[in-house]
Structures are given as structure tokens and as C-alpha cells.
mmCIF file of C-alpha atoms and ligand atoms in Angstrom:
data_model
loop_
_atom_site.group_PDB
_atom_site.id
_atom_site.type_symbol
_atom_site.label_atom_id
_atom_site.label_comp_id
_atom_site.label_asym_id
_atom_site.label_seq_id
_atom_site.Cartn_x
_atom_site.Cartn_y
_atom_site.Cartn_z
ATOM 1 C CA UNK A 1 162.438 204.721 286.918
ATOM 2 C CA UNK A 2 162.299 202.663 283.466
ATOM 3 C CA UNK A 3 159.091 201.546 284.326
ATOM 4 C CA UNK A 4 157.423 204.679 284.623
ATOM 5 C CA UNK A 5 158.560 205.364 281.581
ATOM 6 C CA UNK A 6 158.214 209.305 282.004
ATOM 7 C CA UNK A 7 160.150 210.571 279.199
ATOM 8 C CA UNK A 8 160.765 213.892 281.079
ATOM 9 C CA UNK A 9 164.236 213.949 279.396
ATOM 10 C CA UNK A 10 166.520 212.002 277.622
ATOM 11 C CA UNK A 11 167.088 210.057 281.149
ATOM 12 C CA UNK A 12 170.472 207.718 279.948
ATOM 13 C CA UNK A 13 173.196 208.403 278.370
ATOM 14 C CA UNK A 14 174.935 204.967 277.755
ATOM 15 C CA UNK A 15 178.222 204.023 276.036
ATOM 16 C CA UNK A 16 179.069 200.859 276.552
ATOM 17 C CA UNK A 17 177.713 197.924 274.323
ATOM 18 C CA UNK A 18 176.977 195.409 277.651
ATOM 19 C CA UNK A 19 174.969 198.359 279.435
ATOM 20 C CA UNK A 20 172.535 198.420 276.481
ATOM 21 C CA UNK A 21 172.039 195.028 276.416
ATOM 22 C CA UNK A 22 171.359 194.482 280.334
ATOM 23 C CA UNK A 23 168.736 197.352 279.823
ATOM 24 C CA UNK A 24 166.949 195.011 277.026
ATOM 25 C CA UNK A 25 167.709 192.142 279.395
ATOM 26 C CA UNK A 26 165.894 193.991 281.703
ATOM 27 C CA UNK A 27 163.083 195.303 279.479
ATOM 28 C CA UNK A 28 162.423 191.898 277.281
ATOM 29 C CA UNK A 29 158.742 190.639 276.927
ATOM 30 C CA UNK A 30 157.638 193.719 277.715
ATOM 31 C CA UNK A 31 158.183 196.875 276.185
ATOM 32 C CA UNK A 32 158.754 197.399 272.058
ATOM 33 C CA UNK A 33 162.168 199.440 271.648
ATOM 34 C CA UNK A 34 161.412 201.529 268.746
ATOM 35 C CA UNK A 35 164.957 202.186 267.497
ATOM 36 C CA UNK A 36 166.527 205.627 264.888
ATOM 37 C CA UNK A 37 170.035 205.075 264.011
ATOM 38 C CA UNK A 38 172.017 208.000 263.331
ATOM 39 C CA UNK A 39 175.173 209.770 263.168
ATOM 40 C CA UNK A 40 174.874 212.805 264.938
ATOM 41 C CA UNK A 41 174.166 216.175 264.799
ATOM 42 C CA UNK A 42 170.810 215.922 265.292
ATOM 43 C CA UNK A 43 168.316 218.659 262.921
ATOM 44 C CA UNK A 44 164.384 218.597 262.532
ATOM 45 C CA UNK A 45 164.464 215.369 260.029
ATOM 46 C CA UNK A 46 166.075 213.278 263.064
ATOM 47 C CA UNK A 47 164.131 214.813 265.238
ATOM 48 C CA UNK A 48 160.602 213.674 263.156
ATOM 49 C CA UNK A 49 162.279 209.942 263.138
ATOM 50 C CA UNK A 50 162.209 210.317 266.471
ATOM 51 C CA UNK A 51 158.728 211.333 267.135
ATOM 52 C CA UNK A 52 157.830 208.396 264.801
ATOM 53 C CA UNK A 53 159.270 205.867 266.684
ATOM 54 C CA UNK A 54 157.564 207.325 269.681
ATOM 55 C CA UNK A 55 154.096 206.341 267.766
ATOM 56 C CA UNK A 56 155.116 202.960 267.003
ATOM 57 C CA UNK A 57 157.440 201.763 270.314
ATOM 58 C CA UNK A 58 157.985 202.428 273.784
ATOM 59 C CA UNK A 59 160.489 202.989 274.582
ATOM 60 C CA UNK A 60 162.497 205.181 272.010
ATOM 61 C CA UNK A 61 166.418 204.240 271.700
ATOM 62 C CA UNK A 62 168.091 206.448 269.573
ATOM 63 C CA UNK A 63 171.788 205.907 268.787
ATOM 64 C CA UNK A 64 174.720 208.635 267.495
ATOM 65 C CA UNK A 65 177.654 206.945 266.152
ATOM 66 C CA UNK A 66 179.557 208.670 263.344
ATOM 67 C CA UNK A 67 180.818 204.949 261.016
ATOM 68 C CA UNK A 68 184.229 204.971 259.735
ATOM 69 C CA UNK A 69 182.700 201.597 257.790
ATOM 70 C CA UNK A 70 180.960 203.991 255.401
ATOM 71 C CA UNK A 71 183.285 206.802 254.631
ATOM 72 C CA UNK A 72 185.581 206.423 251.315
ATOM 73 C CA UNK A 73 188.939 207.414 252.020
ATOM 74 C CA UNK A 74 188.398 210.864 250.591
ATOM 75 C CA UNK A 75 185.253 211.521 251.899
ATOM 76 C CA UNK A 76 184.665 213.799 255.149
ATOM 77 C CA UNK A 77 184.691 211.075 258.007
ATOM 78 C CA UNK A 78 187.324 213.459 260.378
ATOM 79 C CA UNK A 79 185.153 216.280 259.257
ATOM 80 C CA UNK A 80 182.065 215.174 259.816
ATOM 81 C CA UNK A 81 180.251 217.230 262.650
ATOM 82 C CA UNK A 82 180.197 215.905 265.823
ATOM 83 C CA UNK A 83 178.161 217.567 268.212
ATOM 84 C CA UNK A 84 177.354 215.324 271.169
ATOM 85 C CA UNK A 85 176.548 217.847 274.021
ATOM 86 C CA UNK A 86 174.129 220.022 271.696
ATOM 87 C CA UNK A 87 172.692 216.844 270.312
ATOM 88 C CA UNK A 88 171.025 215.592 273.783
ATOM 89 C CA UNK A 89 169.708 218.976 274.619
ATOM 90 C CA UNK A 90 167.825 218.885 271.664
ATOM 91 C CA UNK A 91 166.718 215.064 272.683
ATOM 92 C CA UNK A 92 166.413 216.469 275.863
ATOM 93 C CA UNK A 93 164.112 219.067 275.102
ATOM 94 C CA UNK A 94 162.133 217.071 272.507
ATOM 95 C CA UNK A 95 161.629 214.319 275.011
ATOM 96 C CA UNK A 96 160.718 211.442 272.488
ATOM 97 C CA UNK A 97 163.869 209.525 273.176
ATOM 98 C CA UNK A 98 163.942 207.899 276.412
ATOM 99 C CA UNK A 99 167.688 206.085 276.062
ATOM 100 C CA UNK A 100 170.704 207.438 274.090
ATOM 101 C CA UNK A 101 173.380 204.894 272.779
ATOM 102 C CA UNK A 102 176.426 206.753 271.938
ATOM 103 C CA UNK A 103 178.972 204.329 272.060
ATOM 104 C CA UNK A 104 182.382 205.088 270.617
ATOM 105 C CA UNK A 105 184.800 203.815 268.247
ATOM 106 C CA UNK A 106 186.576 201.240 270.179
ATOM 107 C CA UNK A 107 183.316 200.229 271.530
ATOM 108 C CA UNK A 108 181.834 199.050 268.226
ATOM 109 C CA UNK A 109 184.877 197.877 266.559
ATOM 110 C CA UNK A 110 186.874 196.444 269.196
ATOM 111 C CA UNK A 111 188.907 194.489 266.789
ATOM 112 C CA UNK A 112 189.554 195.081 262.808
ATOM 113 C CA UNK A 113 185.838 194.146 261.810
ATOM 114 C CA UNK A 114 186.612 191.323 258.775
ATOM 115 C CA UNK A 115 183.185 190.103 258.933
ATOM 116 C CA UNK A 116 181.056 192.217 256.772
ATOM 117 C CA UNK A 117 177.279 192.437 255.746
ATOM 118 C CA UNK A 118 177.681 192.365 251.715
ATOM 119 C CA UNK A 119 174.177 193.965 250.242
ATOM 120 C CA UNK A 120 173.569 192.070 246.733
ATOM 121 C CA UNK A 121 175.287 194.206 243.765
ATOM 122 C CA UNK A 122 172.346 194.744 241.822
ATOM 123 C CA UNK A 123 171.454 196.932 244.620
ATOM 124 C CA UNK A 124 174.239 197.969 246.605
ATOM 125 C CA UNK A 125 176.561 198.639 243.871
ATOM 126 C CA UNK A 126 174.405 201.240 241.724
ATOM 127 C CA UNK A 127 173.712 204.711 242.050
ATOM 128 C CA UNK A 128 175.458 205.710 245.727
ATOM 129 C CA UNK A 129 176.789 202.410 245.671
ATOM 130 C CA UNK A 130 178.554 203.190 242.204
ATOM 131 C CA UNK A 131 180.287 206.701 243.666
ATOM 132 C CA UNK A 132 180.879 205.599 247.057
ATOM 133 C CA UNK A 133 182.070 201.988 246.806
ATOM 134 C CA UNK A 134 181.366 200.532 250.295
ATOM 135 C CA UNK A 135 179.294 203.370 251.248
ATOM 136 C CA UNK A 136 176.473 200.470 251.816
ATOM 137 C CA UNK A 137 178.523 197.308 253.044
ATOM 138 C CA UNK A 138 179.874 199.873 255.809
ATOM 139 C CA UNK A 139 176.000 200.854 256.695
ATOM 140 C CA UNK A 140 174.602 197.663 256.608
ATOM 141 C CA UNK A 141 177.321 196.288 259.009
ATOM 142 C CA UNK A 142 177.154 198.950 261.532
ATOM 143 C CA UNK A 143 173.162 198.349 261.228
ATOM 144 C CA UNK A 144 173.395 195.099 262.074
ATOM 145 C CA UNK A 145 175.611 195.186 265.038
ATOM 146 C CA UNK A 146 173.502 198.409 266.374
ATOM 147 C CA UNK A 147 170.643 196.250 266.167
ATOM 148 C CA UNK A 148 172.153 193.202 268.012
ATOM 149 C CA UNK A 149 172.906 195.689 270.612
ATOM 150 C CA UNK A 150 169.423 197.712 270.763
ATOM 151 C CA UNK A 151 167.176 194.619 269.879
ATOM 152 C CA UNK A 152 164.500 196.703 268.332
ATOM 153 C CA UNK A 153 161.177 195.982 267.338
ATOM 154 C CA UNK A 154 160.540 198.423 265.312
ATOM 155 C CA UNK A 155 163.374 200.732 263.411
ATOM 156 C CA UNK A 156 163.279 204.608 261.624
ATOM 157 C CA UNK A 157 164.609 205.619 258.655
ATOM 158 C CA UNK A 158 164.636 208.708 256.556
ATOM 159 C CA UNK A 159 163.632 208.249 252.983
ATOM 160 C CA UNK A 160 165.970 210.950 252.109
ATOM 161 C CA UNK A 161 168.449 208.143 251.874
ATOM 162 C CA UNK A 162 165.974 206.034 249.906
ATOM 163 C CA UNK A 163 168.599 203.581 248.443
ATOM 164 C CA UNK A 164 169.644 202.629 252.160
ATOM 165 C CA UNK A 165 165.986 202.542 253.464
ATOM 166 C CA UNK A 166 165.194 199.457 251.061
ATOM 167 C CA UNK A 167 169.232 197.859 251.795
ATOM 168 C CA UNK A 168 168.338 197.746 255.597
ATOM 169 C CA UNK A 169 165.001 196.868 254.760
ATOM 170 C CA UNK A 170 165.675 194.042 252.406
ATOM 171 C CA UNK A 171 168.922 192.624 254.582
ATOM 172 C CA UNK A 172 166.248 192.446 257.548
ATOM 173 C CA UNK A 173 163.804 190.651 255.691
ATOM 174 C CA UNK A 174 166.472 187.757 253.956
ATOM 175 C CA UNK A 175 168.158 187.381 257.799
ATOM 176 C CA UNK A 176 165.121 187.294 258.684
ATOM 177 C CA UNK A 177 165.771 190.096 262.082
ATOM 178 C CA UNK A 178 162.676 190.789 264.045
ATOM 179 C CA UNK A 179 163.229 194.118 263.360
ATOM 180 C CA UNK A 180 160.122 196.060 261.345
ATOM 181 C CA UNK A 181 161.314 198.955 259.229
ATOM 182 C CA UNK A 182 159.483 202.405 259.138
ATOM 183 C CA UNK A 183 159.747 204.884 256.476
ATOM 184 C CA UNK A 184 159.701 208.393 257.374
ATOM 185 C CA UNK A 185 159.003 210.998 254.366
ATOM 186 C CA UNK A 186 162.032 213.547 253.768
ATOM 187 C CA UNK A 187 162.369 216.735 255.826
ATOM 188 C CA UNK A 188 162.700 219.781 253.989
ATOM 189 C CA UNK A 189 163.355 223.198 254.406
ATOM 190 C CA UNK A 190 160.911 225.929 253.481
ATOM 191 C CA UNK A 191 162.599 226.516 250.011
ATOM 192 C CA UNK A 192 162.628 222.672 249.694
ATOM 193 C CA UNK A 193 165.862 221.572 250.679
ATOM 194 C CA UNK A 194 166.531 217.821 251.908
ATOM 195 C CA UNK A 195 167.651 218.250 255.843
ATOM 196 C CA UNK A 196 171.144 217.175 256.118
ATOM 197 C CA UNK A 197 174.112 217.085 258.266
ATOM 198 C CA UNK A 198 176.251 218.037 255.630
ATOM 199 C CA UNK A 199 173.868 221.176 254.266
ATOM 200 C CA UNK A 200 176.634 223.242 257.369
ATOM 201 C CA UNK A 201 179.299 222.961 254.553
ATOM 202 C CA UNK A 202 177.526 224.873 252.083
ATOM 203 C CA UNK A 203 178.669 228.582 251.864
ATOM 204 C CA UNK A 204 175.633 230.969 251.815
ATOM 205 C CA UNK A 205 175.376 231.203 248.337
ATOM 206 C CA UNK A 206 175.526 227.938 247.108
ATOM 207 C CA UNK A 207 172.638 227.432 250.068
ATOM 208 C CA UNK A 208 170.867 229.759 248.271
ATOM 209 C CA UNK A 209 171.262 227.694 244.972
ATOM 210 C CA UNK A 210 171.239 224.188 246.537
ATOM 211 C CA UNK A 211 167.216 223.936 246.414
ATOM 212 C CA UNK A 212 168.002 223.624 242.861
ATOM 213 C CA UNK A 213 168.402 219.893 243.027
ATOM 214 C CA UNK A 214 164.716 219.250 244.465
ATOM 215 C CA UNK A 215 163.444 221.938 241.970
ATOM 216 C CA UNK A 216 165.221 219.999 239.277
ATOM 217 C CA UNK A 217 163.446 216.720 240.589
ATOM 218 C CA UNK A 218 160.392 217.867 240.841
ATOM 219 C CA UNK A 219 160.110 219.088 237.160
ATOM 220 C CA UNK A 220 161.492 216.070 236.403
ATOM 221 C CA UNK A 221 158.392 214.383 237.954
ATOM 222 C CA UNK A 222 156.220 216.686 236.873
ATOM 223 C CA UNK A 223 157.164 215.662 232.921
ATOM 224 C CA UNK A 224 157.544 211.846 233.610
ATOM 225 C CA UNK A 225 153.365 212.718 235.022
ATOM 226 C CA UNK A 226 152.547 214.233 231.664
ATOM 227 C CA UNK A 227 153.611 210.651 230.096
ATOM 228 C CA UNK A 228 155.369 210.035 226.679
ATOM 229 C CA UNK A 229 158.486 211.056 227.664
ATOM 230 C CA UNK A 230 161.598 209.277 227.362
ATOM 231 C CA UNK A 231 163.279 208.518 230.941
ATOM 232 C CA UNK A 232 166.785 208.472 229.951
ATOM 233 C CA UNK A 233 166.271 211.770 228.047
ATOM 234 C CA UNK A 234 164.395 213.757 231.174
ATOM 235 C CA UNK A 235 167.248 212.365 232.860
ATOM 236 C CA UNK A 236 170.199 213.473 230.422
ATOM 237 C CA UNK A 237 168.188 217.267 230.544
ATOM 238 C CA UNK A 238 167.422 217.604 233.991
ATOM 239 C CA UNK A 239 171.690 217.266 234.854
ATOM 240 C CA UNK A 240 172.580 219.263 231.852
ATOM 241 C CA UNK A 241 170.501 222.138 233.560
ATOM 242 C CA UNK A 242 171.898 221.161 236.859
ATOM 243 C CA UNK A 243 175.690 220.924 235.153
ATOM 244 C CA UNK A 244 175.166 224.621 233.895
ATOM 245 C CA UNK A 245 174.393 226.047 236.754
ATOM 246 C CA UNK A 246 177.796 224.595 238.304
ATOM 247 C CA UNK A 247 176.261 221.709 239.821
ATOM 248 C CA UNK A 248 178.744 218.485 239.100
ATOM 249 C CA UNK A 249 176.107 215.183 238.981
ATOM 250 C CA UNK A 250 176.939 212.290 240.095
ATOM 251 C CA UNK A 251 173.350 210.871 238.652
ATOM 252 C CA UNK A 252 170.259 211.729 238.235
ATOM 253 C CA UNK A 253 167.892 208.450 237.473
ATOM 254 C CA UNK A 254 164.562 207.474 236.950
ATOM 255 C CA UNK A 255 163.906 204.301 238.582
ATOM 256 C CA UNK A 256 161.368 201.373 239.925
ATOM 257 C CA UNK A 257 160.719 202.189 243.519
ATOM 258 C CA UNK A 258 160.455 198.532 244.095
ATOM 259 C CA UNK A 259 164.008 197.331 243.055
ATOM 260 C CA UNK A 260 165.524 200.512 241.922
ATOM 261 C CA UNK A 261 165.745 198.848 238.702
ATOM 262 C CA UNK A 262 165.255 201.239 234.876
ATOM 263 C CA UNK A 263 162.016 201.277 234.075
ATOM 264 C CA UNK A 264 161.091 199.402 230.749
ATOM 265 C CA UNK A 265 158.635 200.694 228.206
ATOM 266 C CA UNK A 266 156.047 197.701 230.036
ATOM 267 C CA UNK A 267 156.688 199.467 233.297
ATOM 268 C CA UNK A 268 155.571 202.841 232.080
ATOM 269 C CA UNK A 269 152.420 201.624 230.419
ATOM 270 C CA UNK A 270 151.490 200.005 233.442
ATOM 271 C CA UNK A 271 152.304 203.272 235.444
ATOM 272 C CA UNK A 272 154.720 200.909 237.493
ATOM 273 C CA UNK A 273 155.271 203.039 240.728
ATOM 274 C CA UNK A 274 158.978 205.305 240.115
ATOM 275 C CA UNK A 275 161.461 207.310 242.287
ATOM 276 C CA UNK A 276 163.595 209.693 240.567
ATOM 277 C CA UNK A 277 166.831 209.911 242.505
ATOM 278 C CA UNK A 278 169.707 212.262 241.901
ATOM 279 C CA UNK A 279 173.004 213.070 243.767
ATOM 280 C CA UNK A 280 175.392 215.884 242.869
ATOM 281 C CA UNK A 281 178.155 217.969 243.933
ATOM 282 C CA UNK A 282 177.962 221.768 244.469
ATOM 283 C CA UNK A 283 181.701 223.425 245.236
ATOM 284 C CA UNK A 284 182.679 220.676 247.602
ATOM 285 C CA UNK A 285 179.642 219.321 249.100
ATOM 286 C CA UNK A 286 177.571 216.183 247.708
ATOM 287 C CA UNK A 287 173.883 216.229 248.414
ATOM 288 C CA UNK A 288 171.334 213.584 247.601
ATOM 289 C CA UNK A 289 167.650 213.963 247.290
ATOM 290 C CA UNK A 290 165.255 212.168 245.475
ATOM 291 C CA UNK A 291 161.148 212.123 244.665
ATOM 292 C CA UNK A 292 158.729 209.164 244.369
ATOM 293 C CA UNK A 293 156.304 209.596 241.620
HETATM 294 O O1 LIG B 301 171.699 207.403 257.771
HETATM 295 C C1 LIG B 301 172.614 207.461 258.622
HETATM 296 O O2 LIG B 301 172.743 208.419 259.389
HETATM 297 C C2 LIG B 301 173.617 206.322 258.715
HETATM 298 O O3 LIG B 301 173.879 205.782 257.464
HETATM 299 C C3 LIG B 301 173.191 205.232 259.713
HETATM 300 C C4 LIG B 301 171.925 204.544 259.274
HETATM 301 C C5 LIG B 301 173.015 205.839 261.092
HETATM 302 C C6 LIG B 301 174.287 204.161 259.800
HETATM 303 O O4 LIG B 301 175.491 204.693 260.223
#
């Protein structure tokens, strides 16, 4: 059956980390497991990950495991939707992914888990690192020990979380895992709204005013395009019209897409390649989006 390699359905369901890993056994040499990480109730932007990897792998894993590692102890871990059963009939009818890992908690943390994948703080510490401290060192160790169970070749991420794209990216490259990461551009709604899990907590109106954040970006852009303007001042106005609305910023920052780093004065003259990131809080939901320019 896993040689014909159908994809009819989502054909296994496994839980269990040594099951996993006597399917690579049984796969190794030949096939390249194209591999998309996630936590879980599954919408369209998962879903496009998904039919990326199936372009660049064969066959797909795809793994839903909600990680107590990254949650702050205020933020919405026990909250956070879990939605297993509607989850694989969307893989099912989708029929990219070819092996779900869903392992639970006691499966990937066995034991207290003291050893821990640190990113560097000039990267993991700033911007979501600064306003959820550990948010990264929690993703970066459940990535690791999802890919020492998978053993992908290839790996999907969203660039709606641009910040942890380049972390996973950049801890693969200095451990040096045979693991090649693909970017996948952000999934929007039709009124331009990042996908997200965490979009079901808005109430209807403040979905009707959260497209506000990638309106806010893209005039943002649009004025950083025009040139002569001062980054920390588009920067200062774009959440001041965000904070009057009712929105409560977190940040909203014009950076080097390379390192994430300010842009200097050099940088600007030389049209250094920029992302303009921004995260913010409307009523009790935190939403992230951000825009390369
Ligand atoms: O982006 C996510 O959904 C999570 O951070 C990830 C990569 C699945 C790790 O838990």
C-alpha cells in the first residue's frame, strides 16, 4: 500500500513516535518526506502548505500537535482549538497528505524536556520573541524533535509567521539537519486577512475591523516605496492609527528581511530588501501579519 503511493485519503493516522520512525525505516533511500508542522485546526493556509509539499516530496507527512513549549503562561494553550476529527476530513478530502502524525502530549514529552533548542537573542528575543518570551525556544524544540521523528527532506512553513520561518530555517542550517526549508506566501482572506487559528476568537465585529492590520501594513509599504521617509516615524504613525481605532500594538517594525535587523540610512539607499512586521491585540485576541517590501 505505501508503495503505490495512491493518496486516495489521508491513509494513516499514527500516534506513536516509534511507528513513525519504522515507516521512515521502511521508506529510507527512497522516497523524499516532504514534511508541514502544525498545530491543528487545519484552514486554507495549512491546507496550501500542504499542497506545496506535495510539489516538492513524496510522500507528504503532516503533523498536528498543539506545544505547551510555546505558550506563555497566560496565553491560550487550554483554549486553543483542537479539532482532530474535522481536521483529517479536510486532509482526507484534500488528499495531499499521505501520513498524519498526531502524537500526543506524553508522547513527545515523555519526561520534563530540560534540554532545549536556544535560538540566538538577536533573533529570538525581538519582536514576538520580546512579548512572548519563549514563544521561539518552545518552537524550535518541538521542531527539532518532530523532525527527528519525521526525517524530512524537505519542510513547509507559512510566512505569516515570518520571524519563525527564518528561526527554523537558520537553526537547520547551523545544525546542519538535512532538512530544506520552503516558504509558502501568507493566506489571506478576501478582505485581506492573515488565515489563522486564532481569527475563531474574534467576535463579528472586530472581524470586520481586523483587516485593519494588513491595510495598515500595506500603506505602510506603500510610503516606505515612495522613499524619503523616516522608518521609525511610518512606524510610530501607522500604530497610532491602529491604537485609535482600539487596536493595542504590540509592534509594528520596519525591518531587514535578511536578519530582521533596523534598517540603517546605508540600507535604504541601497534599497536593502525590508519586511514590515506588526503584531497587535484587538479585545482579547493577538494577531500577527506582516509584508515584505
Ligand atoms: O506554526 C505553528 O503552527 C507552530 O509554531 C509549529 C511550527 C507547528 C510548531 O509547534
Amino acid at each position: 500500500e505505501l508503495q503505490s503511493r495512491q493518496y486516495l485519503v489521508c491513509r494513516l493516522l499514527l500516534e506513536k513516535k516509534n511507528t513513525i520512525r519504522d515507516l521512515r525505516d521502511q521508506l529510507r533511500g527512497q522516497l523524499r518526506v516532504a514534511f508541514v508542522p502544525t498545530m491543528g485546526n487545519l484552514h486554507a493556509g495549512h491546507l496550501a502548505l500542504m499542497k506545496m509539499a506535495r510539489q516538492h516530496g513524496d510522500p507528504v507527512v503532516a503533523s498536528i500537535f498543539v506545544n505547551r513549549l510555546q505558550f506563555g503562561p497566560n496565553e491560550d494553550f487550554e483554549r486553543y482549538p483542537r479539532t482532530l476529527q474535522a481536521d483529517i476530513e479536510k486532509l482526507e478530502r484534500e488528499r495531499d497528505v499521505y501520513v498524519l502524525f498526531a502524537p500526543d502530549e506524553s508522547e513527545m514529552y515523555p519526561e520534563p524536556q530540560n534540554y532545549r533548542v536556544l535560538p540566538p537573542t538577536d533573533l529570538g528575543d525581538i519582536l514576538e520573541g520580546e512579548f512572548r518570551p519563549g514563544f521561539f525556544t518552545g518552537v524550535t524544540t518541538v521542531v527539532l524533535k518532530l523532525f527527528s521523528c519525521v526525517q524530512p527532506r524537505v519542510a513547509v512553513f507559512g510566512k505569516k509567521d515570518y520571524q519563525q520561518l527564518m528561526i527554523v530555517r537558520n537553526m537547520c542550517r547551523q545544525f546542519q539537519l538535512p532538512v530544506e526549508i520552503l516558504a509558502h506566501e501568507t493566506v489571506r482572506d478576501e478582505d485581506g486577512l492573515a488565515l489563522s487559528s486564532r481569527n475563531a476568537y474574534l467576535t463579528p465585529e472586530e472581524r470586520r475591523e481586523a483587516p485593519r492590520l494588513y491595510q495598515t501594513l500595506q500603506a505602510l509599504r506603500a510610503r516606505l516605496l515612495d522613499g524619503g521617509a523616516d522608518p521609525a516615524a511610518l512606524e510610530r504613525e501607522a500604530a497610532e492609527s491602529l491604537a485609535a481605532r482600539g487596536w493595542k500594538v504590540d509592534y509594528i517594525a520596519v525591518r531587514r528581511q535578511r536578519d530582521l535587523k533596523k534598517p540603517q540610512a546605508a540600507d535604504l539607499a541601497a534599497s536593502e530588501p525590508l519586511v514590515v512586521l506588526a503584531a497587535a491585540k484587538l479585545g482579547a485576541t493577538r494577531l500577527i501579519d506582516n509584508l515584505e517590501v
